[in-house]
PDB file of C-alpha atoms in Angstrom:
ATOM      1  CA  UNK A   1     130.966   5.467 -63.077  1.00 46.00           C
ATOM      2  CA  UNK A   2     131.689   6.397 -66.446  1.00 54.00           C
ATOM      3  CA  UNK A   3     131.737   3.482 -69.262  1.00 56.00           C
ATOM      4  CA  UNK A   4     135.364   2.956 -70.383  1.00 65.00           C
ATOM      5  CA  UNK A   5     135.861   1.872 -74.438  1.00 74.00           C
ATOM      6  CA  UNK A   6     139.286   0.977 -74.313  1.00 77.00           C
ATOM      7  CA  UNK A   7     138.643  -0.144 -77.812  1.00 78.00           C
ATOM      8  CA  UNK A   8     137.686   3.310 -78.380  1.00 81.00           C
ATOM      9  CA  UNK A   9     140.620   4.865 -76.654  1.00 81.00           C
ATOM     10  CA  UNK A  10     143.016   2.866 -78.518  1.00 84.00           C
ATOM     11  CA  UNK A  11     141.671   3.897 -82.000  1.00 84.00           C
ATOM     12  CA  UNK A  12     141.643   7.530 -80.740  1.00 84.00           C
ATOM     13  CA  UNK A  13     145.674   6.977 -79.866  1.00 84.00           C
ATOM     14  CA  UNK A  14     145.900   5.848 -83.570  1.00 89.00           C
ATOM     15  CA  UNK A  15     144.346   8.479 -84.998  1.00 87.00           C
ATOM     16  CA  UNK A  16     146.513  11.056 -83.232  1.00 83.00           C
ATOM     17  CA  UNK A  17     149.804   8.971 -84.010  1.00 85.00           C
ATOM     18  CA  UNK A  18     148.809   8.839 -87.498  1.00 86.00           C
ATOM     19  CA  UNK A  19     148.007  12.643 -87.638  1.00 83.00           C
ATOM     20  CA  UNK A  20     150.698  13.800 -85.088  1.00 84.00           C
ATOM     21  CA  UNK A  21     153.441  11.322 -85.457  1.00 85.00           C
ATOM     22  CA  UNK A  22     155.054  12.580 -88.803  1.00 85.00           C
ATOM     23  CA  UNK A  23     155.036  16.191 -86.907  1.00 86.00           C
ATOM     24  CA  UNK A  24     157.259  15.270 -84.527  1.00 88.00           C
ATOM     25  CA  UNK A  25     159.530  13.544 -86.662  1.00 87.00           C
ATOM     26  CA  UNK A  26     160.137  16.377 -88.910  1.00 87.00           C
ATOM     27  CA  UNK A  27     160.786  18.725 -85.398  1.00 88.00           C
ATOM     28  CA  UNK A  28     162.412  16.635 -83.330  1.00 89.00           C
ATOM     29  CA  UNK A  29     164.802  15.617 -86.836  1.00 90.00           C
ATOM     30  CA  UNK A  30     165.721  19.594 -87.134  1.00 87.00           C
ATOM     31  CA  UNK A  31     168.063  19.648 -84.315  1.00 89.00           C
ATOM     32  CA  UNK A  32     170.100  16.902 -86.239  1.00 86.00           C
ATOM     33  CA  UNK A  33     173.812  18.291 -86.022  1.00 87.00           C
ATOM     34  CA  UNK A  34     174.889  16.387 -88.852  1.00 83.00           C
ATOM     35  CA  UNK A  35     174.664  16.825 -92.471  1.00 82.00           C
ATOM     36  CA  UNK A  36     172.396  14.590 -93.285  1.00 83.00           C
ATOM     37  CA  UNK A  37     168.601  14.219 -92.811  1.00 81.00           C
ATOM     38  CA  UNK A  38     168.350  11.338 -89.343  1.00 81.00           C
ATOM     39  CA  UNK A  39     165.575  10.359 -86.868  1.00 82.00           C
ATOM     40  CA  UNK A  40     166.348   9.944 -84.560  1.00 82.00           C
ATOM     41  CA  UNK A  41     169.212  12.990 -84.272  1.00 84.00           C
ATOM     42  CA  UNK A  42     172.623  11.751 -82.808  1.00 85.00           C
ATOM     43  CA  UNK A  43     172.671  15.562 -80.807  1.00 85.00           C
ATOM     44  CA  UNK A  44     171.444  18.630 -80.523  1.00 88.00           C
ATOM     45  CA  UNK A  45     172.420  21.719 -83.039  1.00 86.00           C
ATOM     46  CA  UNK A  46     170.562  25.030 -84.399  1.00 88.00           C
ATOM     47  CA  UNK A  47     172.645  25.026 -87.126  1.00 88.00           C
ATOM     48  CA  UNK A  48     169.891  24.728 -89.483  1.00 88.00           C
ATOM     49  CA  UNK A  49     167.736  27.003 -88.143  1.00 90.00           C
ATOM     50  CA  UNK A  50     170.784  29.154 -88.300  1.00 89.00           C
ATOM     51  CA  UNK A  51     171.129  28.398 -91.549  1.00 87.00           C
ATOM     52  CA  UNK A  52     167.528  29.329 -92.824  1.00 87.00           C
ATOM     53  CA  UNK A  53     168.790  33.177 -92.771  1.00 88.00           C
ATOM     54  CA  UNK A  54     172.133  32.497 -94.557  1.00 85.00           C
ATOM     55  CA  UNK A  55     170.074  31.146 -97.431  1.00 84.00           C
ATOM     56  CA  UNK A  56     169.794  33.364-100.133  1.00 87.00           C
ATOM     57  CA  UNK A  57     166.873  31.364-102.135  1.00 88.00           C
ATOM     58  CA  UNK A  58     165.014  31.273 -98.754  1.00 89.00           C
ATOM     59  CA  UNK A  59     165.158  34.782 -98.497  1.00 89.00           C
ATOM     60  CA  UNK A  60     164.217  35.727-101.664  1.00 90.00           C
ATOM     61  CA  UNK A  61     161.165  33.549-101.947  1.00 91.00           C
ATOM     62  CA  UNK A  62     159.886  33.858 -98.442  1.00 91.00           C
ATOM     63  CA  UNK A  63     159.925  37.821 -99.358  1.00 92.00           C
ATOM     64  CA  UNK A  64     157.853  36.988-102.253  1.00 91.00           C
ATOM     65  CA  UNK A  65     155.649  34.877-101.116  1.00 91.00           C
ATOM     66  CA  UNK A  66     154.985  37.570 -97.848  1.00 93.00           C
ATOM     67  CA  UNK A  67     154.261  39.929-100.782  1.00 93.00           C
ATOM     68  CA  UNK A  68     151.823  38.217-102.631  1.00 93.00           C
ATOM     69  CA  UNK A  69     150.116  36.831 -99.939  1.00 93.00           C
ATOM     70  CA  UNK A  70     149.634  40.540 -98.466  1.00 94.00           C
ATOM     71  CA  UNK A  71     148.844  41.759-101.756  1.00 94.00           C
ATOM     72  CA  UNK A  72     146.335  38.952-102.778  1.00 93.00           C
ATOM     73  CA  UNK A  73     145.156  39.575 -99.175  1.00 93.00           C
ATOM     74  CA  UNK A  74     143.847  43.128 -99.652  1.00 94.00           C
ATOM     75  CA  UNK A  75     142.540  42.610-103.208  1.00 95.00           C
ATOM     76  CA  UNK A  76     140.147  39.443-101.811  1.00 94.00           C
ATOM     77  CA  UNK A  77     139.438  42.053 -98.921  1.00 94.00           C
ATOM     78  CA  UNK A  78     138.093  44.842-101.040  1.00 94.00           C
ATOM     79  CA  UNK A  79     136.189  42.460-103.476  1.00 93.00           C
ATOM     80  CA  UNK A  80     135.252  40.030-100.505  1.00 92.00           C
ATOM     81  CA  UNK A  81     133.404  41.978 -98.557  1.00 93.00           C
ATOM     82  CA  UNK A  82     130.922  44.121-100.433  1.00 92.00           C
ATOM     83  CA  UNK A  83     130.327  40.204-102.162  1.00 91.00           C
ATOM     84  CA  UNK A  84     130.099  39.102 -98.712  1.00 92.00           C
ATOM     85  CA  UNK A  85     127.261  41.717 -97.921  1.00 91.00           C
ATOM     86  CA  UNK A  86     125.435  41.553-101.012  1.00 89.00           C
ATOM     87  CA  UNK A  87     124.914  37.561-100.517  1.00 89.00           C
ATOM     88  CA  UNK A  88     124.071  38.233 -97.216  1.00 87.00           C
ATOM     89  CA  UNK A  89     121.636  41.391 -97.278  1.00 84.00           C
ATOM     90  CA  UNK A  90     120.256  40.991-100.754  1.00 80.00           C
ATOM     91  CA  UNK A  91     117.542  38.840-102.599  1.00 80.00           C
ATOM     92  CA  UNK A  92     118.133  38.794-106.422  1.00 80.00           C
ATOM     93  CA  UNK A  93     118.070  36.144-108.857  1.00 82.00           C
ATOM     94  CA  UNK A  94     121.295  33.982-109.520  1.00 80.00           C
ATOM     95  CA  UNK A  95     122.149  34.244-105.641  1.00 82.00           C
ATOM     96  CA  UNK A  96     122.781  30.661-105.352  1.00 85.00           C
ATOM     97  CA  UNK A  97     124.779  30.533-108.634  1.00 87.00           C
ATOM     98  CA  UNK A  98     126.877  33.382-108.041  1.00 85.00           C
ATOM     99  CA  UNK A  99     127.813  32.151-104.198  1.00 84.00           C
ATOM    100  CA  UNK A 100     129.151  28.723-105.298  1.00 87.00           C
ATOM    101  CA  UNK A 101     130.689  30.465-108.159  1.00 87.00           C
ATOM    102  CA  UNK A 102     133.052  32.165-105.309  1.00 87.00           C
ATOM    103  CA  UNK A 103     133.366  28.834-103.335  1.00 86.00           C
ATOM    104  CA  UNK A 104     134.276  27.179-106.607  1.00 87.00           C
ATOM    105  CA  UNK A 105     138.182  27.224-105.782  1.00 89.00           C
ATOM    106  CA  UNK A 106     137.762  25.727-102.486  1.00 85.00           C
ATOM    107  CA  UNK A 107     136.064  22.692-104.370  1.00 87.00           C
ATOM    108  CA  UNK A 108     138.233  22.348-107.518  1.00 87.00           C
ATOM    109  CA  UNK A 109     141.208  20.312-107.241  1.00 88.00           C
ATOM    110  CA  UNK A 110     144.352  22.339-107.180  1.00 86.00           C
ATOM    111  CA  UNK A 111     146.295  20.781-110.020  1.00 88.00           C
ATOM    112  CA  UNK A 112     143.143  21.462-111.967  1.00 89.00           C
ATOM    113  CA  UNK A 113     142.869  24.884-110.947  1.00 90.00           C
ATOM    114  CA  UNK A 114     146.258  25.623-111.278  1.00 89.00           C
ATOM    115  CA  UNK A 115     146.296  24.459-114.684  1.00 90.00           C
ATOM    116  CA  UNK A 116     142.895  26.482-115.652  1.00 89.00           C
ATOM    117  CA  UNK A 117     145.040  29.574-114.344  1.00 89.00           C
ATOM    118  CA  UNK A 118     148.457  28.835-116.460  1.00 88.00           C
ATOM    119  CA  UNK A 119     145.955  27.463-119.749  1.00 88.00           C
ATOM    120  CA  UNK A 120     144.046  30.915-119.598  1.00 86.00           C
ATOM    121  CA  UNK A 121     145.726  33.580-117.456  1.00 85.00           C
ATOM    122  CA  UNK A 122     149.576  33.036-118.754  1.00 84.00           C
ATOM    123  CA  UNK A 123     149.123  31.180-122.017  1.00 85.00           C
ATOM    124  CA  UNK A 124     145.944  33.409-123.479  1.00 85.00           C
ATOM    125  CA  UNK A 125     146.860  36.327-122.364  1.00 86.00           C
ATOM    126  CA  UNK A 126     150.396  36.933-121.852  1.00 83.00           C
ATOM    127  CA  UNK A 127     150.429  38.257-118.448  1.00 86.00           C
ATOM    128  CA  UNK A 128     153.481  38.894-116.747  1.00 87.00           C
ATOM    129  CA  UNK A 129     154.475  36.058-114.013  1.00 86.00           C
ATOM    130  CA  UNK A 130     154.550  38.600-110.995  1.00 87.00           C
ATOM    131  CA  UNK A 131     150.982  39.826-112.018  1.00 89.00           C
ATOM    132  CA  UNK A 132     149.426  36.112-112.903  1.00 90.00           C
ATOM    133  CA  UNK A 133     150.942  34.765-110.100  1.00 91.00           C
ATOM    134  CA  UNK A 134     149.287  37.709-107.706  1.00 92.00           C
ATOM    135  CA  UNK A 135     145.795  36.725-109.553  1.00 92.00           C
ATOM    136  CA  UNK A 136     146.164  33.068-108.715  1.00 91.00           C
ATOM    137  CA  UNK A 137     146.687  33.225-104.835  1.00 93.00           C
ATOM    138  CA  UNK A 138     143.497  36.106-105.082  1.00 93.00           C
ATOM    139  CA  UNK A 139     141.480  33.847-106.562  1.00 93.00           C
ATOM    140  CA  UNK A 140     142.130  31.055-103.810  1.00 93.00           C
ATOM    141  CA  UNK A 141     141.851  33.625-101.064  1.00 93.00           C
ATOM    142  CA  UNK A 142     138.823  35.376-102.125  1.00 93.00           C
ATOM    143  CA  UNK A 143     136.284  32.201-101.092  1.00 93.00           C
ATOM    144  CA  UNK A 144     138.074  32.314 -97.379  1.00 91.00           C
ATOM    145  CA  UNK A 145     137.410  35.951 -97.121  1.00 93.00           C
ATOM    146  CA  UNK A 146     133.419  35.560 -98.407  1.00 92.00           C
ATOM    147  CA  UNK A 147     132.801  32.536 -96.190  1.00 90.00           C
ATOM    148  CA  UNK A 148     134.074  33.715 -92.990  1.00 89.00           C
ATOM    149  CA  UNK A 149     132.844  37.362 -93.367  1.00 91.00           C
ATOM    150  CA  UNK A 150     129.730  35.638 -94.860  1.00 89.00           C
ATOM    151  CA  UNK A 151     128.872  33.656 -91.199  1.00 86.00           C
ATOM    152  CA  UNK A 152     130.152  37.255 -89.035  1.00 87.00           C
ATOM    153  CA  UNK A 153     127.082  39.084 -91.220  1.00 88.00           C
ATOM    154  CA  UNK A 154     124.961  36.036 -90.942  1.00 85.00           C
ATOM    155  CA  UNK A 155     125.177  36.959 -87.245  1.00 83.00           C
ATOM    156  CA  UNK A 156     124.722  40.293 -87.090  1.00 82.00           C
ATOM    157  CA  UNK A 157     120.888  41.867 -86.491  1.00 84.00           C
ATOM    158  CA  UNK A 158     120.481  44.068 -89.697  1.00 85.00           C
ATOM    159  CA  UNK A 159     117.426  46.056 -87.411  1.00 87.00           C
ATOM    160  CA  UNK A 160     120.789  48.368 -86.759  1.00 88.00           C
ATOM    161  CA  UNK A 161     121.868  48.870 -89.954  1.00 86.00           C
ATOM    162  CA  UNK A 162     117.836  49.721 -90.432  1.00 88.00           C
ATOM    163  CA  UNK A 163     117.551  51.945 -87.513  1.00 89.00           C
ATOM    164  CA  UNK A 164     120.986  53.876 -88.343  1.00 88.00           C
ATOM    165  CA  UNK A 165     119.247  54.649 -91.811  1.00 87.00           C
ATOM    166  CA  UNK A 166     116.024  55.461 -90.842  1.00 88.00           C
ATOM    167  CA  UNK A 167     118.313  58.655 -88.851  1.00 86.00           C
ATOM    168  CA  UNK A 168     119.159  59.803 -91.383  1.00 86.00           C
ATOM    169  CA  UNK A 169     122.217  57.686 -92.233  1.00 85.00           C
ATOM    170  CA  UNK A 170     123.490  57.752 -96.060  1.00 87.00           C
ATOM    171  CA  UNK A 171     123.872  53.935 -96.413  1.00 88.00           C
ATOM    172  CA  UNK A 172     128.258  54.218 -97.279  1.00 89.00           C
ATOM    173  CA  UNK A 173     127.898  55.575 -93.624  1.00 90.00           C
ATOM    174  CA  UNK A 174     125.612  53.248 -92.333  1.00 90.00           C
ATOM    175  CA  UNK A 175     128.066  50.335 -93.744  1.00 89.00           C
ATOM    176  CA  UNK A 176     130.877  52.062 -92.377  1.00 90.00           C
ATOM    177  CA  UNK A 177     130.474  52.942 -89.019  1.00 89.00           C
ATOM    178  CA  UNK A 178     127.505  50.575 -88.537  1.00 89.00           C
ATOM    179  CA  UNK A 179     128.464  47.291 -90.145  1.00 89.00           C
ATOM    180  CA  UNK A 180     131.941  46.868 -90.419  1.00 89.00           C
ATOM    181  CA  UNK A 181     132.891  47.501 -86.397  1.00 89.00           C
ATOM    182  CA  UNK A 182     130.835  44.485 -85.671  1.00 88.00           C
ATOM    183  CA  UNK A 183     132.229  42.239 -87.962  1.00 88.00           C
ATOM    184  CA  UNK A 184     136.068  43.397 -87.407  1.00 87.00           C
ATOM    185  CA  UNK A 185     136.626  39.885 -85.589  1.00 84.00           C
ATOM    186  CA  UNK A 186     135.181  38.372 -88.424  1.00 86.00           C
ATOM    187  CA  UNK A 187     137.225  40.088 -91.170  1.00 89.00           C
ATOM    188  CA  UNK A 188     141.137  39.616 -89.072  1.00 87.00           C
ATOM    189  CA  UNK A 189     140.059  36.246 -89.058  1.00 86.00           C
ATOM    190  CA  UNK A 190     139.123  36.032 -92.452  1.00 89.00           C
ATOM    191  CA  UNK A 191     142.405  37.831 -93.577  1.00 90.00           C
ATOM    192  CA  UNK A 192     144.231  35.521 -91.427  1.00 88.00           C
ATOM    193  CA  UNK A 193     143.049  32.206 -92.626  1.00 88.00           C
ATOM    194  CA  UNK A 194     143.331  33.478 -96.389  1.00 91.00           C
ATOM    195  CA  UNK A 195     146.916  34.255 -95.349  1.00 91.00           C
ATOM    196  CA  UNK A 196     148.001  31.203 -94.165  1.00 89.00           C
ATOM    197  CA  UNK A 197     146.582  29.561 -97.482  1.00 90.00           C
ATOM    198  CA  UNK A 198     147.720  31.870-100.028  1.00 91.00           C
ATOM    199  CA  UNK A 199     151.576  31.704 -97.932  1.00 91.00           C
ATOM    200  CA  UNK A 200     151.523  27.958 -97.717  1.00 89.00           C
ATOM    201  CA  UNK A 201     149.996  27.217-101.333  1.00 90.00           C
ATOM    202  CA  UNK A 202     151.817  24.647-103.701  1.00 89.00           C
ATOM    203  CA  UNK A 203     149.312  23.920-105.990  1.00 87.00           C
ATOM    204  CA  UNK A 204     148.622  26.795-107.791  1.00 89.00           C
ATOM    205  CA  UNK A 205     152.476  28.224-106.969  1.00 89.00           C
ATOM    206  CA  UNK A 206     153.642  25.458-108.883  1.00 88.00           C
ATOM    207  CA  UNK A 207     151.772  26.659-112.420  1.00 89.00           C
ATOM    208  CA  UNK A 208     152.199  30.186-111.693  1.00 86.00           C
ATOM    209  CA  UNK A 209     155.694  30.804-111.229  1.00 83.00           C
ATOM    210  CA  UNK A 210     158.542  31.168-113.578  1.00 78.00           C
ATOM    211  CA  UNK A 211     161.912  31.596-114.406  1.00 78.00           C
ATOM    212  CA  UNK A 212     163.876  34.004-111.282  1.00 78.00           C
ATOM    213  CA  UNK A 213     159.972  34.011-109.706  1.00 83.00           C
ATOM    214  CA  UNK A 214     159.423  31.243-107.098  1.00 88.00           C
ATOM    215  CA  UNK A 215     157.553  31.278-103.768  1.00 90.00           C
ATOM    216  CA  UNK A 216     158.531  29.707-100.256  1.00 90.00           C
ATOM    217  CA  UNK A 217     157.364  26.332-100.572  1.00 90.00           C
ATOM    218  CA  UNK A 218     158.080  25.632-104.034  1.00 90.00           C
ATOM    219  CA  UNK A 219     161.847  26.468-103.369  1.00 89.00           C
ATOM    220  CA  UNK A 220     161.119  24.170-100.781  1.00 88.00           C
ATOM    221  CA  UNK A 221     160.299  21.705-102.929  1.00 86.00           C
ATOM    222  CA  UNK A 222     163.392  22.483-105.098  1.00 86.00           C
ATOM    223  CA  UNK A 223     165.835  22.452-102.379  1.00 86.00           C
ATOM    224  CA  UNK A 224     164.744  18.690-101.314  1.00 86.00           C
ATOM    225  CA  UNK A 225     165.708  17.581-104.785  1.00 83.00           C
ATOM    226  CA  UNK A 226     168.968  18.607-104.555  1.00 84.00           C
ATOM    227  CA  UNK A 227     170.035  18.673-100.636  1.00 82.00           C
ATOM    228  CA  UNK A 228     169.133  16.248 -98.004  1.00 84.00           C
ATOM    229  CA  UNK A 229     169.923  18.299 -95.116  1.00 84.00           C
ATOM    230  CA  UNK A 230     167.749  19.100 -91.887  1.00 88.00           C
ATOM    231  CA  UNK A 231     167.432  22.867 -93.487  1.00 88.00           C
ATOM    232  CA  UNK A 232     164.155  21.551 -94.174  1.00 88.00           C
ATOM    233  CA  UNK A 233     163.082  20.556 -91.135  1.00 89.00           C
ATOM    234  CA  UNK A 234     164.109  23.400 -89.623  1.00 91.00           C
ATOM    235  CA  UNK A 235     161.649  25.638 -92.072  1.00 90.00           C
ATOM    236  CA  UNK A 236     158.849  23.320 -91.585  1.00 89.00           C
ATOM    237  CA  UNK A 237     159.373  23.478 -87.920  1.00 90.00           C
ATOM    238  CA  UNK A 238     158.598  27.539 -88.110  1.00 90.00           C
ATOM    239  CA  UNK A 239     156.202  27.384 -90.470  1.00 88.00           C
ATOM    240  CA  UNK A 240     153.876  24.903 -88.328  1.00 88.00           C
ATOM    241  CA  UNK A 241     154.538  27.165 -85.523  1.00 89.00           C
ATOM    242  CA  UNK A 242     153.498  30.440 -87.312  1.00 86.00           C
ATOM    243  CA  UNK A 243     150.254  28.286 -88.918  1.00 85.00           C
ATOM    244  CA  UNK A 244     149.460  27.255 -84.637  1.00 85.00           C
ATOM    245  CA  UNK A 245     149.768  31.021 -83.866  1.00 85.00           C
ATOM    246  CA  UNK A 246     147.345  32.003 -86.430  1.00 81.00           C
ATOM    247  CA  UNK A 247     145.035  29.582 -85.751  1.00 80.00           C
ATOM    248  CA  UNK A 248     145.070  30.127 -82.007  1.00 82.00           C
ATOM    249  CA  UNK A 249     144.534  34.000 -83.250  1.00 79.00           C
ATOM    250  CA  UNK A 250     141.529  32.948 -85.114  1.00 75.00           C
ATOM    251  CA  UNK A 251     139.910  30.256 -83.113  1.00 76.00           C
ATOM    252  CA  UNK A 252     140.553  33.393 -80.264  1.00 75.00           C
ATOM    253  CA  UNK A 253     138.724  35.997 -82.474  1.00 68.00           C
ATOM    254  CA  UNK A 254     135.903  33.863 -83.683  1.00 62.00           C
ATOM    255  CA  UNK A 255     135.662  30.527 -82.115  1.00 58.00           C
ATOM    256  CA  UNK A 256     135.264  27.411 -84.092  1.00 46.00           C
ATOM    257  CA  UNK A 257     131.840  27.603 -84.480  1.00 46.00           C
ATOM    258  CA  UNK A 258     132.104  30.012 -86.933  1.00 46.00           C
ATOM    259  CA  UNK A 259     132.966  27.633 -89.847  1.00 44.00           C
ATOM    260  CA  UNK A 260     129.960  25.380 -89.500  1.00 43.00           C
ATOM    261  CA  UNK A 261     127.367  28.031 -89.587  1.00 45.00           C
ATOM    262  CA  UNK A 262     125.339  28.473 -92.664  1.00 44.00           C
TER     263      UNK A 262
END
């Protein structure tokens, strides 16, 4: 028989409460019918879902935020991966400095990034809001890309890339046709996880947008401060749903594994 903790159990319970509880709230709460924010919901209604589409300021900043996150997303692609391979595949001095230099924004607080970004990227040198605010969701995307592409290569048996050259392979080939099929997995993944950051971000949205520029969740954030409706809700309800589907996407493509290699 198998020893039963139901101290153990009941702790576990806690923990998922804790963690899952406020979740629920915020979904089961979108279906209020009323105007007004209530848990739990005195009936059933769509309205607010409904009324997600009808909102112009939603609209608007969800578009934005799609763009900059796709943008962002193929700039930390295209400087990602040849960083990727190098700290991978080569041995050269300042390896060690120059990888936690690209982890960096994954370790600095937000606020304090953020702020680094508006100090020296807006302030010094006058760059326009669309542009600085495209640099500051790269810059948070680009150590997603590096680590997850980083454990695909740590994977992969180089002897291929090695025997493909020794053909008579130029080495752009070799990377080509050799290298990046078997690490496709690891780069969707990659570009999905750097996604989901750069489209949920608040941190470094908040200091980089301006006047007429705004992103998804900071209009969020504006919209609670004025209305008190389940509109809300309703986003948050999609947006934990999209975040599920990606991670069931990734966790499909690479397994979980993944992120505690290296």
């Amino acid at each position: 028989m198998k020893n039963k903790n139901p101290g153990l159990a009941l702790f576990t319970f806690i923990v998922y409460l804790f963690l899952l509880g406020p979740l629920v709230i915020i979904a089961v709460t979108s279906f209020e019918p009323g105007t007004v924010l209530k848990f739990p919901p005195t009936g059933f209604s769509l309205r607010w879902y409904k009324n997600i589409f009808e909102v112009d300021m939603f609209m608007s900043t969800f578009k934005t935020s799609i763009l900059v996150s796709l943008l962002g997303n193929l700039i930390a692609i295209l400087l990602g991966i040849p960083a990727a391979y190098a700290l991978n595949r080569a041995s050269f001095k300042g390896k060690e400095t120059l990888n936690a230099l690209f982890l960096s924004p994954l370790l600095i607080p937000g606020i304090v990034l953020g702020f680094t970004l508006l100090k020296y990227v807006v302030i010094t040198f006058h760059i326009p809001v669309y542009a600085a605010l495209l640099i500051g969701h790269t810059v948070i995307m680009l150590p997603f890309i590096i680590r997850v592409i980083g454990s695909s290569l740590a994977g992969f048996d180089f002897a291929v890339e090695e025997a493909a050259l020794s053909l008579g392979s130029s080495r752009l080939s070799t990377f080509f046709k050799v290298v990046l099929p078997n690490i496709k997995s690891g780069i969707i993944a990659s570009v999905l996880l750097a996604f989901l950051e750069s489209f949920n971000n608040v941190d470094i949205s908040l200091f980089m947008t301006g006047p007429g520029v705004s992103t998804l969740p900071i209009q969020m954030l504006t919209y609670v401060e004025n209305y008190f409706d389940p509109t809300i809700a309703a986003i948050s309800v999609l947006l934990m749903l999209i975040t599920a589907g990606f991670m069931f996407l990734i966790e499909r493509l690479l397994g979980l594994t993944y992120f505690t290699k290296q």
